[in-house]
C-alpha positions as a LaTeX table, in Angstrom:
\begin{tabular}{lrrr}
\hline
Residue & $x$ (\AA) & $y$ (\AA) & $z$ (\AA) \\
\hline
Met1 & 27.58 & 122.60 & 115.62 \\
Arg2 & 24.48 & 121.90 & 113.56 \\
Asn3 & 23.63 & 118.51 & 115.08 \\
Pro4 & 21.97 & 119.19 & 118.49 \\
Phe5 & 22.34 & 115.58 & 119.66 \\
Lys6 & 26.05 & 115.51 & 118.81 \\
Ala7 & 26.57 & 118.82 & 120.59 \\
Trp8 & 24.71 & 117.53 & 123.67 \\
Arg9 & 26.71 & 114.29 & 123.69 \\
Arg10 & 29.99 & 116.16 & 123.45 \\
Arg11 & 29.05 & 118.41 & 126.37 \\
Arg12 & 28.17 & 115.33 & 128.41 \\
Leu13 & 31.42 & 113.61 & 127.50 \\
Ala14 & 33.40 & 116.70 & 128.49 \\
Gly15 & 31.98 & 116.45 & 131.99 \\
Glu16 & 32.95 & 112.82 & 132.55 \\
Pro17 & 36.25 & 111.88 & 134.20 \\
Phe18 & 38.86 & 110.38 & 131.90 \\
Pro19 & 39.53 & 106.77 & 132.97 \\
Glu20 & 42.93 & 106.31 & 134.58 \\
Ala21 & 43.48 & 103.10 & 132.60 \\
Trp22 & 43.06 & 105.07 & 129.38 \\
Arg23 & 45.48 & 107.70 & 130.64 \\
Arg24 & 48.09 & 104.99 & 131.19 \\
Val25 & 47.65 & 103.77 & 127.61 \\
Leu26 & 48.19 & 107.31 & 126.30 \\
Ala27 & 51.31 & 107.73 & 128.44 \\
Arg28 & 52.69 & 104.42 & 127.18 \\
Asn29 & 51.71 & 104.56 & 123.49 \\
Val30 & 51.52 & 108.31 & 122.82 \\
Pro31 & 54.72 & 109.51 & 124.55 \\
Tyr32 & 54.39 & 112.96 & 122.97 \\
Val33 & 51.77 & 113.57 & 125.67 \\
Ala34 & 54.63 & 114.12 & 128.12 \\
Phe35 & 55.51 & 117.36 & 126.29 \\
Leu36 & 52.00 & 118.83 & 126.44 \\
Thr37 & 50.81 & 121.46 & 128.88 \\
Glu38 & 48.16 & 120.47 & 131.40 \\
Lys39 & 45.55 & 122.39 & 129.37 \\
Glu40 & 46.56 & 120.55 & 126.21 \\
Arg41 & 46.44 & 117.17 & 127.97 \\
Arg42 & 42.89 & 117.87 & 129.08 \\
Glu43 & 41.97 & 118.93 & 125.54 \\
Leu44 & 43.54 & 115.79 & 124.10 \\
Glu45 & 41.57 & 113.64 & 126.51 \\
Arg46 & 38.36 & 115.43 & 125.49 \\
Leu47 & 39.13 & 114.85 & 121.82 \\
Val48 & 39.90 & 111.18 & 122.46 \\
Arg49 & 36.55 & 110.76 & 124.23 \\
Val50 & 34.73 & 112.31 & 121.27 \\
Phe51 & 36.66 & 110.18 & 118.79 \\
Leu52 & 35.83 & 106.97 & 120.68 \\
Ala53 & 32.17 & 107.93 & 121.00 \\
Glu54 & 31.65 & 108.88 & 117.35 \\
Lys55 & 33.89 & 106.54 & 115.35 \\
Thr56 & 33.40 & 102.81 & 114.90 \\
Phe57 & 36.32 & 100.39 & 115.16 \\
Glu58 & 36.25 & 97.15 & 113.18 \\
Gly59 & 38.74 & 94.31 & 113.34 \\
Ala60 & 39.80 & 92.62 & 110.08 \\
Gly61 & 41.88 & 89.57 & 109.29 \\
Gly62 & 41.00 & 88.02 & 112.63 \\
Phe63 & 42.05 & 91.02 & 114.72 \\
Glu64 & 39.98 & 91.82 & 117.81 \\
Val65 & 40.05 & 95.52 & 118.63 \\
Asp66 & 40.59 & 96.11 & 122.34 \\
Asp67 & 40.79 & 99.27 & 124.44 \\
Glu68 & 44.56 & 99.55 & 123.98 \\
Ala69 & 44.18 & 99.65 & 120.18 \\
Arg70 & 41.26 & 102.07 & 120.28 \\
Ile71 & 42.88 & 104.51 & 122.71 \\
Thr72 & 46.30 & 104.34 & 121.04 \\
Ile73 & 44.86 & 105.10 & 117.62 \\
Ala74 & 42.50 & 107.80 & 118.90 \\
Gly75 & 45.25 & 109.43 & 120.96 \\
Gln76 & 47.72 & 109.64 & 118.11 \\
Ala77 & 45.06 & 110.80 & 115.64 \\
Cys78 & 43.84 & 113.54 & 117.98 \\
Leu79 & 47.33 & 114.99 & 118.40 \\
Leu80 & 46.79 & 116.51 & 114.95 \\
Leu81 & 43.68 & 118.37 & 116.18 \\
Leu82 & 45.14 & 120.03 & 119.28 \\
Asn83 & 44.88 & 123.83 & 119.43 \\
Arg84 & 43.28 & 124.03 & 115.98 \\
Gly85 & 39.63 & 124.27 & 116.96 \\
Ala86 & 38.95 & 121.64 & 114.32 \\
Asp87 & 36.11 & 119.14 & 114.29 \\
Val88 & 36.97 & 115.53 & 115.08 \\
Tyr89 & 37.50 & 114.10 & 111.59 \\
Pro90 & 34.00 & 114.92 & 110.31 \\
Arg91 & 34.29 & 112.69 & 107.24 \\
Leu92 & 35.49 & 109.64 & 109.13 \\
Asp93 & 33.08 & 106.92 & 110.25 \\
Thr94 & 35.14 & 103.77 & 110.71 \\
Val95 & 38.66 & 102.69 & 111.63 \\
Ile96 & 39.46 & 99.21 & 110.28 \\
Val97 & 42.34 & 97.44 & 112.01 \\
Tyr98 & 44.28 & 94.45 & 110.67 \\
Pro99 & 46.68 & 92.52 & 112.90 \\
Ala100 & 49.60 & 93.25 & 110.53 \\
Ala101 & 50.34 & 94.30 & 106.96 \\
Tyr102 & 47.72 & 93.11 & 104.50 \\
Val103 & 47.36 & 92.60 & 100.75 \\
Ala104 & 44.96 & 94.68 & 98.66 \\
Pro105 & 44.57 & 95.45 & 94.95 \\
Gly106 & 45.87 & 98.82 & 93.95 \\
Arg107 & 47.49 & 101.19 & 91.52 \\
Arg108 & 50.38 & 103.42 & 92.59 \\
Arg109 & 52.46 & 106.04 & 90.85 \\
Asn110 & 56.08 & 105.82 & 91.97 \\
Pro111 & 58.50 & 108.76 & 92.41 \\
Asp112 & 60.26 & 107.84 & 89.15 \\
Gly113 & 57.00 & 108.21 & 87.21 \\
Thr114 & 56.31 & 104.51 & 86.73 \\
Val115 & 52.96 & 103.00 & 87.75 \\
Thr116 & 52.62 & 99.80 & 89.76 \\
Glu117 & 49.37 & 97.83 & 89.49 \\
Gly118 & 48.15 & 94.63 & 91.11 \\
Pro119 & 48.12 & 93.16 & 94.62 \\
Gln120 & 50.13 & 95.29 & 97.03 \\
Val121 & 51.26 & 94.83 & 100.60 \\
Arg122 & 49.86 & 97.70 & 102.63 \\
Phe123 & 50.28 & 99.01 & 106.14 \\
Gly124 & 47.44 & 101.51 & 106.06 \\
Glu125 & 45.06 & 103.53 & 103.89 \\
Ser126 & 42.88 & 106.60 & 104.17 \\
Trp127 & 39.66 & 106.33 & 102.16 \\
Lys128 & 37.49 & 109.16 & 100.91 \\
Thr129 & 34.44 & 107.08 & 101.79 \\
Gly130 & 34.76 & 107.52 & 105.54 \\
Ala131 & 37.31 & 104.92 & 106.63 \\
Val132 & 40.93 & 104.61 & 107.70 \\
Val133 & 42.63 & 101.21 & 107.53 \\
Leu134 & 45.59 & 100.42 & 109.79 \\
Ser135 & 47.96 & 97.57 & 110.58 \\
Trp136 & 48.06 & 97.21 & 114.37 \\
Glu137 & 51.59 & 95.80 & 114.21 \\
Asp138 & 52.73 & 99.00 & 112.50 \\
Val139 & 50.69 & 101.22 & 114.81 \\
Arg140 & 52.48 & 99.61 & 117.75 \\
Arg141 & 55.86 & 99.96 & 116.07 \\
Gly142 & 55.20 & 103.67 & 115.67 \\
Ala143 & 54.15 & 103.92 & 119.31 \\
Glu144 & 57.30 & 102.17 & 120.53 \\
Asp145 & 59.62 & 104.69 & 118.86 \\
Phe146 & 58.12 & 108.16 & 118.65 \\
His147 & 61.34 & 109.66 & 117.30 \\
Asp148 & 62.04 & 107.55 & 114.19 \\
Gly149 & 60.05 & 109.80 & 111.84 \\
Arg150 & 57.56 & 107.07 & 110.98 \\
Asn151 & 54.10 & 106.93 & 112.44 \\
Leu152 & 51.32 & 105.19 & 110.55 \\
Val153 & 48.47 & 106.85 & 112.45 \\
Leu154 & 49.83 & 110.38 & 111.96 \\
His155 & 50.39 & 109.59 & 108.28 \\
Glu156 & 46.91 & 108.27 & 107.50 \\
Phe157 & 45.10 & 110.87 & 109.57 \\
Ala158 & 47.07 & 113.63 & 107.87 \\
His159 & 45.46 & 112.30 & 104.68 \\
Gln160 & 42.06 & 112.60 & 106.36 \\
Ile161 & 42.75 & 116.24 & 107.20 \\
Asp162 & 44.05 & 116.87 & 103.67 \\
Ser163 & 40.83 & 115.53 & 102.13 \\
Glu164 & 38.42 & 117.55 & 104.28 \\
Asp165 & 38.14 & 120.22 & 101.57 \\
Gly166 & 38.15 & 117.85 & 98.59 \\
Pro167 & 40.59 & 115.37 & 97.07 \\
Ala168 & 43.83 & 114.82 & 98.99 \\
Asp169 & 46.31 & 117.07 & 97.18 \\
Gly170 & 48.82 & 118.09 & 99.83 \\
Ala171 & 46.98 & 121.32 & 100.69 \\
Pro172 & 44.71 & 120.90 & 103.74 \\
Pro173 & 42.10 & 123.55 & 104.62 \\
Leu174 & 44.01 & 126.76 & 105.40 \\
Ser175 & 42.95 & 130.15 & 106.73 \\
Gly176 & 43.09 & 132.32 & 103.60 \\
Ala177 & 44.56 & 133.11 & 100.20 \\
Ser178 & 47.88 & 134.30 & 101.63 \\
Ser179 & 48.23 & 131.09 & 103.63 \\
Tyr180 & 47.63 & 129.00 & 100.51 \\
Ala181 & 50.21 & 131.02 & 98.57 \\
Ala182 & 52.90 & 130.53 & 101.23 \\
Trp183 & 51.97 & 126.86 & 101.60 \\
Ala184 & 52.19 & 126.22 & 97.87 \\
Arg185 & 55.51 & 128.06 & 97.58 \\
Val186 & 57.24 & 126.30 & 100.47 \\
Leu187 & 55.78 & 122.81 & 100.20 \\
Gly188 & 56.04 & 122.83 & 96.42 \\
Arg189 & 59.72 & 123.69 & 96.61 \\
Glu190 & 60.41 & 121.14 & 99.35 \\
Tyr191 & 58.52 & 118.43 & 97.48 \\
Arg192 & 60.60 & 119.02 & 94.36 \\
Ala193 & 63.78 & 118.99 & 96.45 \\
Leu194 & 62.82 & 115.66 & 98.02 \\
Leu195 & 62.05 & 114.22 & 94.60 \\
Thr196 & 65.52 & 115.24 & 93.39 \\
Asp197 & 67.17 & 113.86 & 96.52 \\
Val198 & 65.39 & 110.52 & 96.14 \\
Gln199 & 66.32 & 110.26 & 92.47 \\
Arg200 & 69.97 & 111.02 & 93.30 \\
Leu201 & 70.01 & 108.67 & 96.33 \\
Arg202 & 70.84 & 111.46 & 98.77 \\
Pro203 & 70.05 & 111.01 & 102.49 \\
Thr204 & 67.03 & 113.03 & 103.65 \\
Val205 & 65.28 & 113.79 & 106.92 \\
Leu206 & 61.94 & 113.15 & 105.19 \\
Asp207 & 61.11 & 109.58 & 104.22 \\
Gly208 & 61.53 & 109.10 & 100.47 \\
Tyr209 & 57.92 & 107.90 & 100.18 \\
Gly210 & 56.96 & 111.56 & 100.43 \\
Ala211 & 58.26 & 112.02 & 96.88 \\
Thr212 & 55.38 & 109.88 & 95.54 \\
Asn213 & 53.03 & 112.87 & 95.15 \\
Pro214 & 52.09 & 116.07 & 97.04 \\
Ala215 & 49.50 & 114.29 & 99.20 \\
Glu216 & 52.07 & 111.76 & 100.39 \\
Phe217 & 54.55 & 114.58 & 100.91 \\
Phe218 & 52.19 & 116.31 & 103.33 \\
Ala219 & 51.55 & 113.06 & 105.22 \\
Val220 & 55.27 & 112.23 & 105.47 \\
Ala221 & 56.08 & 115.82 & 106.46 \\
Thr222 & 53.48 & 115.55 & 109.24 \\
Glu223 & 55.13 & 112.39 & 110.61 \\
Thr224 & 58.52 & 114.07 & 110.52 \\
Phe225 & 57.24 & 117.30 & 112.08 \\
Phe226 & 56.11 & 115.46 & 115.20 \\
Glu227 & 58.74 & 112.73 & 115.37 \\
Arg228 & 61.96 & 114.32 & 114.06 \\
Ser229 & 61.05 & 117.90 & 114.76 \\
Arg230 & 64.47 & 119.33 & 115.58 \\
Glu231 & 66.06 & 117.71 & 112.54 \\
Leu232 & 63.30 & 119.03 & 110.29 \\
Arg233 & 63.62 & 122.52 & 111.79 \\
Ala234 & 67.37 & 122.49 & 111.15 \\
Arg235 & 67.21 & 121.07 & 107.62 \\
Ser236 & 64.03 & 122.71 & 106.32 \\
Pro237 & 63.12 & 125.68 & 108.56 \\
Glu238 & 60.47 & 127.13 & 106.22 \\
Leu239 & 58.72 & 123.77 & 105.88 \\
Tyr240 & 58.84 & 123.38 & 109.65 \\
Asp241 & 57.37 & 126.85 & 110.07 \\
Gln242 & 54.46 & 126.16 & 107.72 \\
Leu243 & 53.61 & 122.99 & 109.64 \\
Arg244 & 54.00 & 124.83 & 112.95 \\
Leu245 & 51.53 & 127.46 & 111.83 \\
Phe246 & 49.08 & 124.87 & 110.52 \\
Tyr247 & 49.16 & 122.49 & 113.49 \\
Arg248 & 49.55 & 125.34 & 116.01 \\
Gln249 & 52.20 & 123.34 & 117.82 \\
Asp250 & 55.97 & 123.62 & 118.07 \\
Pro251 & 57.29 & 120.14 & 118.93 \\
Ala252 & 60.95 & 121.12 & 118.50 \\
Ala253 & 60.53 & 123.93 & 121.02 \\
Arg254 & 58.80 & 121.52 & 123.41 \\
Ile255 & 61.76 & 119.13 & 123.21 \\
Asp256 & 64.22 & 122.01 & 123.63 \\
Ala257 & 62.42 & 123.11 & 126.78 \\
Ala258 & 62.35 & 119.57 & 128.16 \\
Ala259 & 66.07 & 119.20 & 127.49 \\
Arg260 & 66.80 & 122.48 & 129.30 \\
Gly261 & 64.72 & 121.30 & 132.22 \\
Lys262 & 66.88 & 118.20 & 132.58 \\
Gly263 & 70.11 & 120.16 & 132.33 \\
\hline
\end{tabular}
């Protein structure tokens, strides 16, 4: 790490005990933690500490950010960094939290090719200028049901990862040319299949919003990978495998093992 102060602060944080109250918030609002190994839980806690130390939280629309909001958001966001050896969202400075959905001006291209302009109701955004915006109501909804395939924090922070090497285009930083070729082949094919399914009103395991563009496809696929992992593995095994290789996690296998342990 080039910044000596940041490196020193991270070493100091790693040596501090993780507050038990924070651990209870993670257990309650990031239930995926129950599937992690002890080593991964310790790593997640370290990443959460770094996130909280280096990112600023701002309330908007009258919302007051408390520890539950901060730890919930940091915990879910840091799930995407586990086992990857990645920095803690190096382009992110601020997380802005509204109490609920908010209205903002915007321009959006829809899956059918039309463009919508004007005030739009939004649940979250990922900005290139160092900020993520979230609706706390929707963050909590995602925390309450970690198996519905929808998770606002995972979605917006997938966009942050996607944009670390330039504009968000559905291709996050990968390990080499062969990885990019396989990624483009599989995700390109799956994106086109989702677009066709949405146009023909077919049921899909991926949320139809992923058909908006490749960047949204990657974000939606990330949500589904963690929250509906076994369904995604069954319906789109190559897509699942690409995400497994990228995130260096296998959530479907974790759930399989947990189910065997209860049997």
